[in-house]
Coordinates of C-alpha atoms in Angstrom, one line a residue:
M181 CA 0.0 -0.5 0.0
K182 CA 1.9 3.2 -1.1
I183 CA 0.8 6.3 1.1
K184 CA 0.6 9.4 0.0
P185 CA 3.2 12.3 1.6
I186 CA 1.6 14.6 3.9
K187 CA 1.6 18.3 2.9
F188 CA 2.9 20.8 5.1
I189 CA 0.7 23.6 2.9
E190 CA -0.9 23.9 0.1
K191 CA 0.1 25.7 -3.3
K192 CA -2.8 28.1 -2.5
W193 CA -1.8 29.0 0.6
L194 CA 1.4 29.6 -0.5
A195 CA 1.0 31.7 -3.1
I196 CA -1.6 33.7 -1.0
I197 CA 1.2 34.1 1.8
L198 CA 3.7 35.2 -1.0
I199 CA 1.5 38.0 -2.5
A200 CA 0.1 39.0 1.4
S201 CA 4.1 39.0 2.4
L202 CA 4.8 41.2 -1.2
I203 CA 2.9 44.4 0.0
E204 CA 5.4 46.3 1.7
P205 CA 7.9 45.6 -1.0
V206 CA 6.3 46.8 -3.8
H207 CA 5.5 50.2 -1.7
Y208 CA 9.4 50.1 -1.0
F209 CA 9.9 49.8 -4.8
L210 CA 7.6 52.7 -5.3
L211 CA 9.0 55.1 -3.1
I212 CA 12.6 54.5 -3.8
N213 CA 12.2 54.6 -7.5
Y214 CA 9.3 57.1 -8.4
P215 CA 10.9 59.8 -5.8
L216 CA 9.8 63.1 -5.4
P217 CA 11.4 65.3 -8.0
G218 CA 15.0 66.1 -7.1
K219 CA 14.6 64.1 -3.9
T220 CA 16.1 60.8 -3.0
F221 CA 14.6 58.3 -0.4
M222 CA 16.1 57.2 2.8
A223 CA 13.6 55.4 4.8
Y224 CA 10.4 55.1 5.4
D225 CA 9.6 57.0 8.5
A226 CA 12.3 57.9 11.4
D227 CA 11.7 54.3 13.1
E228 CA 13.2 52.4 9.8
A229 CA 16.0 54.9 9.9
T230 CA 16.7 54.5 13.2
V231 CA 16.4 50.6 13.4
A232 CA 19.2 50.6 10.2
G233 CA 21.2 52.8 12.8
V234 CA 20.9 50.1 15.3
M235 CA 22.1 47.8 12.3
R236 CA 25.6 49.9 12.0
S237 CA 26.1 49.7 15.3
V238 CA 28.1 46.6 14.5
E239 CA 30.7 49.2 13.2
L240 CA 31.2 51.0 16.1
D241 CA 31.8 48.7 19.0
F242 CA 27.8 48.4 19.6
D243 CA 27.8 52.2 20.3
N244 CA 24.0 54.4 19.5
P245 CA 25.3 56.3 16.4
W246 CA 23.4 59.0 18.1
S247 CA 25.1 59.0 21.6
K248 CA 28.9 57.8 20.7
G249 CA 29.9 55.4 23.9
E250 CA 25.9 54.3 24.7
K251 CA 25.6 51.0 23.9
V252 CA 22.3 50.1 21.9
F253 CA 21.8 47.2 24.9
F254 CA 20.6 49.7 26.9
N255 CA 18.2 52.5 25.5
G256 CA 14.8 51.5 25.6
A257 CA 13.6 53.6 22.8
L258 CA 15.5 51.9 20.1
G259 CA 13.3 48.0 21.1
S260 CA 15.2 45.3 20.8
P261 CA 18.4 45.5 19.3
Y262 CA 19.2 41.8 18.7
P263 CA 17.8 41.2 15.5
Y264 CA 19.1 43.8 14.3
L265 CA 22.7 43.6 15.4
M266 CA 22.3 40.1 13.6
L267 CA 21.0 41.5 10.6
G268 CA 24.1 44.5 10.6
Y269 CA 26.8 41.3 10.4
I270 CA 24.1 40.4 7.2
R271 CA 25.0 43.1 5.7
M272 CA 28.3 43.7 5.8
L273 CA 28.5 40.2 4.7
F274 CA 26.7 41.4 1.6
G275 CA 27.6 44.0 1.2
I276 CA 24.2 46.2 1.0
D277 CA 22.6 49.2 3.2
A278 CA 20.8 48.8 5.9
L279 CA 17.6 50.1 4.3
L280 CA 17.7 47.0 1.6
M281 CA 19.1 44.8 4.2
N282 CA 15.9 46.0 6.2
I283 CA 13.0 45.5 4.0
I284 CA 14.9 41.6 2.7
A285 CA 14.6 40.3 6.3
K286 CA 11.0 42.3 6.7
F287 CA 9.8 40.6 3.3
L288 CA 11.4 37.2 4.0
L289 CA 10.3 37.1 7.8
F290 CA 6.8 38.3 7.2
F291 CA 6.6 34.7 4.6
V292 CA 7.9 33.2 7.6
F293 CA 5.4 34.7 10.2
L294 CA 2.4 34.0 8.0
L295 CA 3.6 30.2 7.2
V296 CA 3.9 29.6 11.0
L297 CA 0.4 31.7 11.6
F298 CA -1.2 29.1 9.6
K299 CA 0.1 26.0 10.7
A300 CA -0.3 27.7 14.3
M301 CA -4.1 28.1 13.4
E302 CA -4.6 24.7 12.1
A303 CA -3.1 23.0 15.4
L304 CA -5.3 25.0 17.7
M305 CA -8.4 25.2 16.0
P306 CA -11.1 22.6 16.3
R307 CA -11.9 23.5 12.4
R308 CA -12.4 26.4 9.9
H309 CA -8.7 27.8 10.6
E310 CA -8.2 28.6 6.5
L311 CA -11.3 31.1 7.3
A312 CA -9.4 32.4 10.4
F313 CA -6.3 33.0 7.9
I314 CA -8.4 35.0 5.2
F315 CA -10.3 36.9 8.6
F316 CA -6.5 37.5 9.5
L317 CA -5.1 38.7 6.2
L318 CA -8.6 40.8 5.3
P319 CA -8.5 44.1 7.2
L320 CA -12.5 44.1 9.0
G321 CA -12.8 47.2 10.6
L322 CA -14.4 50.4 10.1
M323 CA -10.8 51.9 8.6
P324 CA -13.0 53.8 5.4
I325 CA -15.4 55.2 8.4
G326 CA -12.1 56.2 10.3
Y327 CA -10.1 58.0 7.5
M328 CA -13.5 59.8 6.1
L329 CA -13.8 61.0 10.1
G330 CA -10.0 62.2 9.9
Y331 CA -10.2 64.0 6.7
V332 CA -13.4 66.1 8.4
T333 CA -12.6 66.7 11.4
G334 CA -8.5 67.4 10.5
V335 CA -7.5 64.8 13.8
E336 CA -4.7 62.6 12.2
R337 CA -4.8 60.1 15.2
L338 CA -8.0 59.2 14.0
M339 CA -6.9 57.5 11.1
E340 CA -4.6 55.6 13.4
G341 CA -7.0 54.9 15.9
F342 CA -9.1 52.6 13.3
S343 CA -5.8 51.2 11.3
F344 CA -4.8 48.1 13.8
E345 CA -7.2 46.3 11.6
F346 CA -4.0 46.5 8.8
S347 CA -1.3 46.9 11.4
I348 CA 0.3 43.2 11.7
L349 CA 0.7 43.2 7.9
N350 CA 1.8 47.0 7.2
N351 CA 2.1 49.3 11.0
I352 CA 4.1 47.0 12.9
S353 CA 6.4 45.4 9.8
R354 CA 9.2 46.0 12.5
V355 CA 11.7 42.8 12.5
Y356 CA 12.5 43.2 16.1
Y357 CA 8.2 42.1 16.2
F358 CA 8.6 39.4 13.5
V359 CA 11.0 37.4 15.1
P360 CA 9.8 37.1 17.8
L361 CA 6.4 36.8 16.8
I362 CA 7.5 33.4 14.8
T363 CA 9.4 32.0 18.1
S364 CA 6.4 32.9 20.0
L365 CA 3.8 31.2 17.9
L366 CA 6.4 28.0 17.3
S367 CA 6.3 27.6 20.9
L368 CA 2.7 27.3 21.2
L369 CA 2.3 25.2 18.2
F370 CA 5.0 22.4 19.7
F371 CA 3.1 23.0 23.2
S372 CA 0.1 21.7 21.5
K373 CA 1.7 19.0 19.8
G374 CA 3.5 17.4 23.6
K375 CA 7.1 18.8 22.0
K376 CA 8.4 20.0 25.4
T377 CA 12.5 20.5 24.7
H378 CA 11.1 22.5 21.3
T379 CA 8.6 24.8 23.6
T380 CA 11.4 25.1 25.5
I381 CA 14.0 26.9 22.9
F382 CA 11.3 28.7 20.9
L383 CA 9.9 30.6 24.3
G384 CA 13.8 30.7 25.1
L385 CA 14.4 32.6 21.8
T386 CA 10.9 34.7 22.4
F387 CA 12.2 36.0 25.7
F388 CA 15.1 37.0 24.1
F389 CA 14.0 39.1 20.9
Y390 CA 11.3 40.4 22.8
P391 CA 10.3 39.8 26.5
F392 CA 7.3 41.2 26.4
F393 CA 5.5 38.8 23.8
G394 CA 7.6 35.7 25.8
F395 CA 5.2 36.6 29.1
A396 CA 2.6 37.4 26.7
F397 CA 2.6 33.8 25.3
A398 CA 3.8 32.2 28.3
G399 CA 0.5 33.2 29.4
L400 CA -1.1 31.3 26.5
M401 CA 0.5 28.8 26.7
F402 CA -0.4 27.9 30.3
L403 CA -3.9 28.6 29.5
Y404 CA -4.0 26.1 26.4
S405 CA -2.9 23.8 29.3
V406 CA -5.5 24.3 31.7
S407 CA -8.2 24.7 29.0
G408 CA -7.2 20.5 28.4
K409 CA -7.5 19.3 32.1
H410 CA -9.8 18.0 34.1
G411 CA -11.6 18.2 38.0
K412 CA -11.4 21.5 40.1
I413 CA -10.3 24.6 39.5
Q414 CA -7.9 24.7 41.6
D415 CA -6.6 20.9 40.2
K416 CA -6.5 22.4 37.1
F417 CA -4.5 25.0 37.6
K418 CA -2.2 22.9 39.7
Q419 CA -1.3 20.2 36.8
S420 CA -0.7 23.2 34.5
V421 CA 2.0 24.5 37.1
N422 CA 3.9 21.3 37.0
E423 CA 3.5 20.9 33.4
L424 CA 4.7 24.5 32.8
W425 CA 6.9 25.1 35.1
K426 CA 10.3 23.5 34.4
I427 CA 9.8 25.0 30.9
Y428 CA 9.3 28.3 32.2
A429 CA 12.4 28.0 34.6
V430 CA 14.9 27.0 31.3
A431 CA 13.5 30.1 29.2
A432 CA 13.5 32.4 31.5
I433 CA 17.6 31.5 31.5
F434 CA 17.7 33.9 27.7
L435 CA 15.6 36.8 29.9
A436 CA 19.1 37.4 31.7
P437 CA 20.5 40.2 28.8
W438 CA 17.3 42.1 30.2
I439 CA 17.4 41.2 33.3
Y440 CA 20.8 42.9 33.8
A441 CA 19.8 46.2 32.0
R442 CA 16.7 46.5 34.5
F443 CA 19.4 46.6 37.2
V444 CA 22.3 48.2 36.0
H445 CA 20.2 50.5 33.6
P446 CA 16.8 51.2 35.0
E447 CA 16.5 54.6 32.8
Y448 CA 15.6 51.6 29.8
F449 CA 12.5 50.5 31.8
T450 CA 11.7 53.8 33.2
L451 CA 11.3 55.3 29.6
Y452 CA 7.6 54.2 28.8
S453 CA 6.4 53.5 32.6
Q454 CA 4.0 56.3 32.1
N455 CA 0.1 57.4 31.3
S456 CA 0.6 58.2 27.6
L457 CA -3.1 57.9 27.2
W458 CA -2.8 60.2 24.5
W459 CA -0.4 57.5 22.6
R460 CA -2.3 54.8 23.5
A461 CA -6.1 55.0 22.8
H462 CA -6.7 51.2 22.2
L463 CA -10.1 50.5 23.2
V464 CA -11.1 53.0 20.3
G465 CA -8.9 51.8 18.3
I466 CA -9.3 47.8 18.8
L467 CA -13.6 48.2 18.9
G468 CA -13.0 50.5 15.3
S469 CA -10.2 47.9 14.1
Y470 CA -12.3 44.9 14.5
F471 CA -15.3 45.9 14.5
I472 CA -16.4 43.2 12.0
L473 CA -15.2 40.5 13.7
L474 CA -16.1 41.8 17.1
G475 CA -19.8 41.8 15.0
I476 CA -19.4 38.4 13.8
I477 CA -18.9 37.2 17.5
F478 CA -21.4 38.8 19.3
F479 CA -24.4 38.4 16.2
A480 CA -23.1 34.7 16.7
N481 CA -24.3 34.6 20.5
M482 CA -27.1 36.5 20.9
Q483 CA -28.8 34.1 23.1
Q484 CA -26.4 34.4 25.2
A485 CA -26.1 38.6 25.4
K486 CA -29.6 38.1 26.0
K487 CA -29.0 36.4 29.1
N488 CA -26.4 38.3 30.7
W489 CA -27.9 41.6 29.5
K490 CA -27.2 43.1 33.1
F491 CA -23.3 42.2 32.5
L492 CA -23.0 43.4 28.8
L493 CA -25.0 47.0 30.0
I494 CA -22.2 47.0 32.8
A495 CA -19.3 46.7 30.7
G496 CA -21.1 48.5 28.0
V497 CA -20.8 51.9 30.3
L498 CA -17.4 51.5 31.1
A499 CA -16.2 50.9 28.2
I500 CA -17.5 54.1 26.5
T501 CA -16.3 55.9 29.9
I502 CA -12.8 54.7 28.3
M503 CA -13.6 55.9 25.1
I504 CA -14.4 59.5 26.5
F505 CA -11.2 59.6 27.7
E506 CA -9.5 58.0 24.9
L507 CA -10.7 60.1 22.1
K508 CA -10.6 63.6 24.7
A509 CA -6.8 62.7 24.1
L510 CA -6.7 62.6 20.5
G511 CA -8.3 65.8 20.4
V512 CA -11.4 64.9 19.0
S513 CA -14.2 67.8 19.7
P514 CA -16.3 67.7 21.6
F515 CA -14.5 65.7 24.0
T516 CA -11.5 67.7 24.1
S517 CA -14.0 70.4 26.3
L518 CA -15.4 67.7 29.0
M519 CA -13.0 68.3 32.5
L520 CA -13.5 65.2 33.7
P521 CA -10.4 63.5 36.5
N522 CA -8.2 61.1 35.7
A523 CA -9.5 59.1 38.3
I524 CA -12.8 58.0 36.8
L525 CA -10.8 56.5 34.0
D526 CA -8.2 54.5 36.5
I527 CA -11.5 52.9 38.1
S528 CA -13.3 52.8 34.8
E529 CA -10.1 50.8 33.6
L530 CA -9.6 49.1 36.5
L531 CA -13.6 47.9 36.8
F532 CA -13.4 46.7 32.9
I533 CA -10.2 44.5 33.1
A534 CA -11.7 43.1 36.3
L535 CA -14.9 42.3 34.4
F536 CA -13.1 39.8 32.1
A537 CA -12.6 37.3 35.2
V538 CA -15.5 35.2 33.7
G539 CA -12.6 33.6 31.5
W540 CA -13.3 30.5 34.5
L541 CA -16.7 29.8 33.1
V542 CA -15.1 29.0 30.1
L543 CA -13.3 26.1 32.0
E544 CA -16.4 24.9 33.4
S545 CA -17.9 24.4 30.1
G546 CA -18.5 21.4 27.8
L547 CA -16.3 23.2 25.0
D548 CA -13.8 21.7 22.9
R549 CA -10.3 21.8 24.6
R550 CA -9.1 24.3 21.7
H551 CA -12.2 26.2 21.6
K552 CA -11.6 27.0 25.0
F553 CA -8.0 27.9 24.4
I554 CA -9.5 30.6 21.9
I555 CA -11.9 32.1 24.1
L556 CA -9.6 32.3 27.4
A557 CA -7.0 33.9 24.7
V558 CA -8.8 36.7 23.7
L559 CA -10.4 37.0 27.6
A560 CA -6.6 37.6 28.7
L561 CA -5.3 39.6 25.4
F562 CA -8.1 42.3 25.1
P563 CA -8.1 43.5 29.1
L564 CA -4.5 43.5 28.4
S565 CA -4.7 45.5 25.3
I566 CA -6.2 48.5 27.2
L567 CA -4.5 48.5 30.3
N568 CA -2.6 51.4 31.6
P569 CA 1.1 51.3 30.7
K570 CA 1.3 53.0 34.0
Y571 CA 0.9 49.4 35.5
V572 CA 2.3 47.1 33.5
F573 CA 5.6 49.4 31.7
W574 CA 4.1 49.5 28.4
M575 CA 3.7 45.9 27.6
Q576 CA 0.0 46.3 26.0
Y577 CA 1.4 48.1 22.9
R578 CA 2.1 46.0 21.0
M579 CA -1.2 43.5 23.0
G580 CA -3.7 44.9 20.8
Y581 CA -2.3 43.1 17.6
L582 CA -1.8 40.3 19.3
L583 CA -5.7 40.1 19.4
H584 CA -5.7 40.0 16.6
I585 CA -4.9 36.5 16.4
P586 CA -8.1 35.0 18.1
L587 CA -10.1 37.7 17.1
A588 CA -9.6 36.5 13.8
M589 CA -10.1 32.6 15.1
L590 CA -12.9 33.2 17.0
A591 CA -15.0 34.8 14.6
A592 CA -14.3 31.4 11.7
L593 CA -15.6 29.5 14.5
Y594 CA -18.8 31.3 15.3
F595 CA -19.2 32.4 11.4
D596 CA -21.8 29.6 10.3
P597 CA -23.7 30.5 13.2
F598 CA -23.8 33.8 12.5
V599 CA -24.5 33.2 8.8
A600 CA -27.5 31.1 10.3
K601 CA -28.7 34.5 12.5
M602 CA -28.7 37.0 9.5
K603 CA -30.4 34.7 7.2
S604 CA -33.0 34.6 10.7
F605 CA -32.9 38.4 9.9
G606 CA -33.8 37.8 6.3
V607 CA -30.0 38.4 5.2
R608 CA -28.7 35.8 2.8
K609 CA -24.9 34.2 3.1
T610 CA -24.4 36.3 -0.5
I611 CA -25.1 39.2 0.7
V612 CA -23.3 39.1 4.5
V613 CA -19.7 38.2 2.2
A614 CA -20.6 41.2 -0.2
V615 CA -20.5 43.7 2.5
I616 CA -17.5 42.0 4.2
G617 CA -15.9 41.9 1.2
I618 CA -16.3 45.3 0.4
F619 CA -15.3 46.9 3.9
A620 CA -12.0 44.9 3.6
L621 CA -11.5 46.1 0.1
A622 CA -12.3 49.5 0.9
S623 CA -9.9 49.4 4.1
F624 CA -6.9 48.0 1.7
L625 CA -7.6 50.2 -0.9
A626 CA -7.4 53.5 2.1
Y627 CA -4.9 51.9 4.2
N628 CA -2.5 51.3 1.2
Y629 CA -2.8 55.0 -0.6
R630 CA -2.3 56.6 2.8
Y631 CA 0.6 54.4 3.3
Q632 CA 2.3 54.7 -0.3
M633 CA 1.6 58.5 0.1
A634 CA 1.8 59.6 3.4
D635 CA 5.9 60.4 3.1
R636 CA 4.9 62.1 -0.3
W637 CA 2.8 64.4 1.5
I638 CA 4.9 65.1 4.3
G639 CA 8.3 64.7 2.4
Q640 CA 10.8 64.8 5.8
V641 CA 12.1 60.6 4.7
Y642 CA 12.6 62.6 0.7
L643 CA 16.3 64.3 0.9
D644 CA 18.2 66.1 -1.7
K645 CA 20.0 63.8 -3.9
S646 CA 23.4 65.5 -3.2
D647 CA 23.2 65.3 0.6
K648 CA 22.6 61.2 0.5
D649 CA 26.0 61.3 -1.8
A650 CA 27.8 62.7 0.6
M651 CA 26.5 61.0 3.3
L652 CA 28.0 57.9 1.4
F653 CA 30.8 59.5 0.9
L654 CA 31.1 60.2 4.5
N655 CA 30.3 56.3 4.8
T656 CA 34.2 55.4 3.1
Q657 CA 35.4 57.9 6.1
Q658 CA 37.5 57.3 9.4
K659 CA 34.9 57.1 12.2
G660 CA 33.5 59.7 14.2
V661 CA 31.1 62.3 14.9
V662 CA 29.2 64.5 12.6
L663 CA 27.8 68.0 13.0
A664 CA 24.4 67.8 11.7
S665 CA 21.3 69.5 11.8
D666 CA 17.5 67.8 13.5
E667 CA 16.0 66.8 10.1
T668 CA 19.4 65.1 8.6
N669 CA 20.7 63.7 12.1
Y670 CA 17.4 61.3 11.5
F671 CA 19.1 59.3 8.1
L672 CA 23.4 60.7 8.6
P673 CA 24.2 57.2 10.8
P674 CA 22.1 54.5 8.8
W675 CA 23.9 56.0 5.2
S676 CA 26.9 56.7 6.7
G677 CA 28.2 54.7 9.8
Q678 CA 29.1 57.9 11.4
Y679 CA 27.7 59.3 14.9
V680 CA 25.9 62.2 15.5
L681 CA 25.6 64.4 18.3
Y682 CA 21.8 62.9 19.6
H683 CA 19.2 61.7 18.2
P684 CA 16.2 64.3 17.4
A685 CA 13.2 62.8 17.7
E686 CA 11.8 64.8 21.2
S687 CA 8.8 62.4 22.0
Q688 CA 11.5 59.3 23.4
Y689 CA 14.7 59.9 24.6
L690 CA 17.0 58.2 21.7
G691 CA 20.4 59.1 22.1
G692 CA 22.6 62.4 23.4
G693 CA 23.2 62.2 26.7
P694 CA 22.4 64.0 30.0
D695 CA 23.4 67.7 28.2
R696 CA 20.8 67.1 24.5
Q697 CA 19.0 70.0 25.2
K698 CA 22.3 72.0 25.3
K699 CA 23.8 70.5 22.6
K700 CA 21.1 70.8 20.4
A701 CA 20.7 74.3 20.7
D702 CA 24.0 75.3 20.4
V703 CA 23.5 73.3 17.1
A704 CA 20.5 75.5 16.4
A705 CA 22.2 78.7 17.0
F706 CA 25.5 77.4 14.8
Y707 CA 23.3 76.6 11.7
E708 CA 21.5 79.8 12.0
G709 CA 24.7 82.2 12.1
G710 CA 24.5 83.0 16.1
M711 CA 28.1 81.5 16.7
D712 CA 31.2 83.2 16.1
E713 CA 34.6 81.7 15.2
D714 CA 35.9 81.5 19.2
E715 CA 32.6 80.3 19.7
F716 CA 32.5 77.5 17.1
R717 CA 35.6 76.1 18.0
D718 CA 34.8 75.7 21.9
M719 CA 31.8 74.0 20.5
L720 CA 33.5 71.6 18.4
L721 CA 36.2 70.8 21.3
R722 CA 33.4 70.3 23.7
Y723 CA 31.7 67.2 21.7
G724 CA 34.4 65.6 20.1
I725 CA 33.1 66.5 16.4
D726 CA 35.4 65.6 13.4
Y727 CA 32.9 66.4 10.6
V728 CA 30.7 68.6 9.8
F729 CA 27.5 68.4 7.5
Y730 CA 26.2 71.3 5.3
G731 CA 23.6 70.1 3.2
S732 CA 20.1 71.4 2.3
K733 CA 18.8 71.1 5.5
E734 CA 21.1 72.9 7.1
Q735 CA 21.3 76.0 4.4
Q736 CA 17.7 76.7 4.9
L737 CA 18.3 77.7 8.5
G738 CA 21.3 80.6 7.6
G739 CA 23.8 81.1 6.2
V740 CA 27.2 79.5 7.4
D741 CA 30.5 80.9 6.2
L742 CA 33.4 78.0 6.9
E743 CA 35.3 78.9 4.2
S744 CA 37.6 81.6 5.7
V745 CA 37.4 79.0 8.7
D746 CA 41.2 77.5 9.6
F747 CA 40.3 75.2 11.5
V748 CA 38.3 72.9 9.5
E749 CA 38.9 71.8 5.8
K750 CA 36.4 70.8 2.8
I751 CA 36.8 67.1 2.6
Y752 CA 33.4 66.9 -0.4
D753 CA 32.4 69.8 -2.6
S754 CA 28.8 69.7 -4.5
E755 CA 25.6 71.9 -3.8
T756 CA 26.4 69.3 -0.1
A757 CA 29.7 69.7 1.6
V758 CA 31.6 68.1 4.2
Y759 CA 34.2 69.5 6.1
K760 CA 36.8 67.6 8.4
V761 CA 37.6 69.1 11.8
R762 CA 41.5 70.2 12.1
L763 CA 41.8 71.1 15.8

C-alpha cells in the first residue's frame, strides 16, 4: 500500500502568503524608484532610520550612533536590538545598505510569520482554520469611516486609531516584532503537540528577542494547558503549573540580558512607564479595527448576550467611559472640552478589566479544548491591550495586534452561526460576504493609498540626492562624530556609518546624553549663524566633533561661511559640503 506524503501546506496558501508578503516591498519599490522631484528616498520613517542605525552599530563597537559611548543594549527607545545586530553582520557580509537589508528581512520574516501562523491556526483550532487565516489577512474594521472622520475633523490620529486591522500587515512590520512573533507562535505550536524541548527553546528565544511577547505567550501556553485539564479549578491550575514550570524556568534564562539592563540601566524600563493615554487610545482602536470580527462573535452568541444583558450593560458603560477619555486625548471635538478627573478613568479601566475574570466560566464549559483556549486567549489579551502602561510598563502597547489573532480564530469558529442568525433576519449569506468584502476592499485600498502617499505628502524622508551622496562619501571615511541639523541627524548614521551628536526625536529619548538639550541649542545656534568663530571652535572641542555636514537642511536654517575658517577643511564639495575638523 502506497502512503501519500502529507503536504506541509497547499500551493494556493503559499501563493496567498507570498502575495501578502509582497505588499510592503512593492511600496518600497514605488517610493525608491519614483521619488519626489529632485529628491531621494532615505527610509519609510524615522523609526526605520533608527533601526537601520542599530544595524550599523556593529561597526561602532555596539555604540548607539546617536549617542557615542552609550551601548544600543540599554536604550529602551531603540527597541530590541538583537535582531538588528544579526542583520548588521549579514549586511556587511553581502555589502548592501541597511535600508535594503531591512526591506529584505521584513519580506522574508513576514513570509515565515504567515506560514507559521497558518500552521499554528491549523493546530490550535478544531475547525475552520483556513477561514480564520483569511479573516486575519483581511482588514475587517471601520477603517473607511476612520479615514473619513480623520479627513472631516482634521484629526490625524483618528486615521491611526482605526488602523489596527491592517497593522500587522504593514504598520508594525518591524523585524524586532516579526522575529519574536515567529518564535512565540512556534513555542505554542510545539507545546500543543507535546514537544517540550522545542517549546522551551522557542519560548526562550522569544524572551531574548522581545520579552513582552515572551510573557504574553507564556501566559497563553498556560491557558492552553489548563483548558485541557479536568477536575476542580484549583486542580487544573496545579496540573498546569506542574506541566509548565520546568519550561518556564529554562526559558527564563534567556532573559539574562534584560535583567542585567533592568538593574544596571534602569532608565531603559522607566522610559515608557507613564500614563500616555494620547499615544495608546487602544479601546477606540480595537473596537474600530476589529469591528466586523467582534460583530460576528456577538451576533452568533445573541442568545447568551440576552441572558447576560446586565453584565453587558455594565461593560458597555465602562467601555464608553474609557473611550470618551481616549477621544479627549486624541483631540476629537467635543470631547476635548470635557473636564473629567483621571480617577474616573483609572477606576473604569480597573473595573472593566475585572469583568474579564468570567474566563473561569469557560473552563467549566463543555466546549472543545481548543475552542476553550481561543476564548480564553481573547479574554486574556483584550484587557491587557487596553491596560494603562503605568501598570505594566508599556507591555500592552503591542498586545492589541496580538489580539487580532485569536479574534480572527474565534470569528471563524462562529461564522456559520452568525450566517444563520443573519438569515433569520432575512439577510442571505451572499449579502453578508459581499458586505464584508466591500469593507475589506475599501480598507485595503484606503490604507495602502495612505501608506504610499504619507511620505510624499509630508516629504520628511526624502532628502536632496546631494545630501545622500555626501553621506555615502562619509561612509568611506574614518569613524567620527558628525555635526548636522535635526532633520539630517535622523538619516546620517544609517547611511554614513558615523556618529551624530543626538537623536532629534523629542517624544522619546533615543540618544544624546544628559546635555542633549544643550547640544540641540548649540547646533541650532551654529547653523542659524548665531556663533562667532571662537564659539564654534569651543563647540567642536567640547563635543569632540570630527566632521561638519552642510547640506540642504542646514542651508535652509541660515547662512554659515566655513570657507574662511582655518580649522576646518572641505573634503567633499558639491551642492552639499562636508568639512573635516582640524583641531
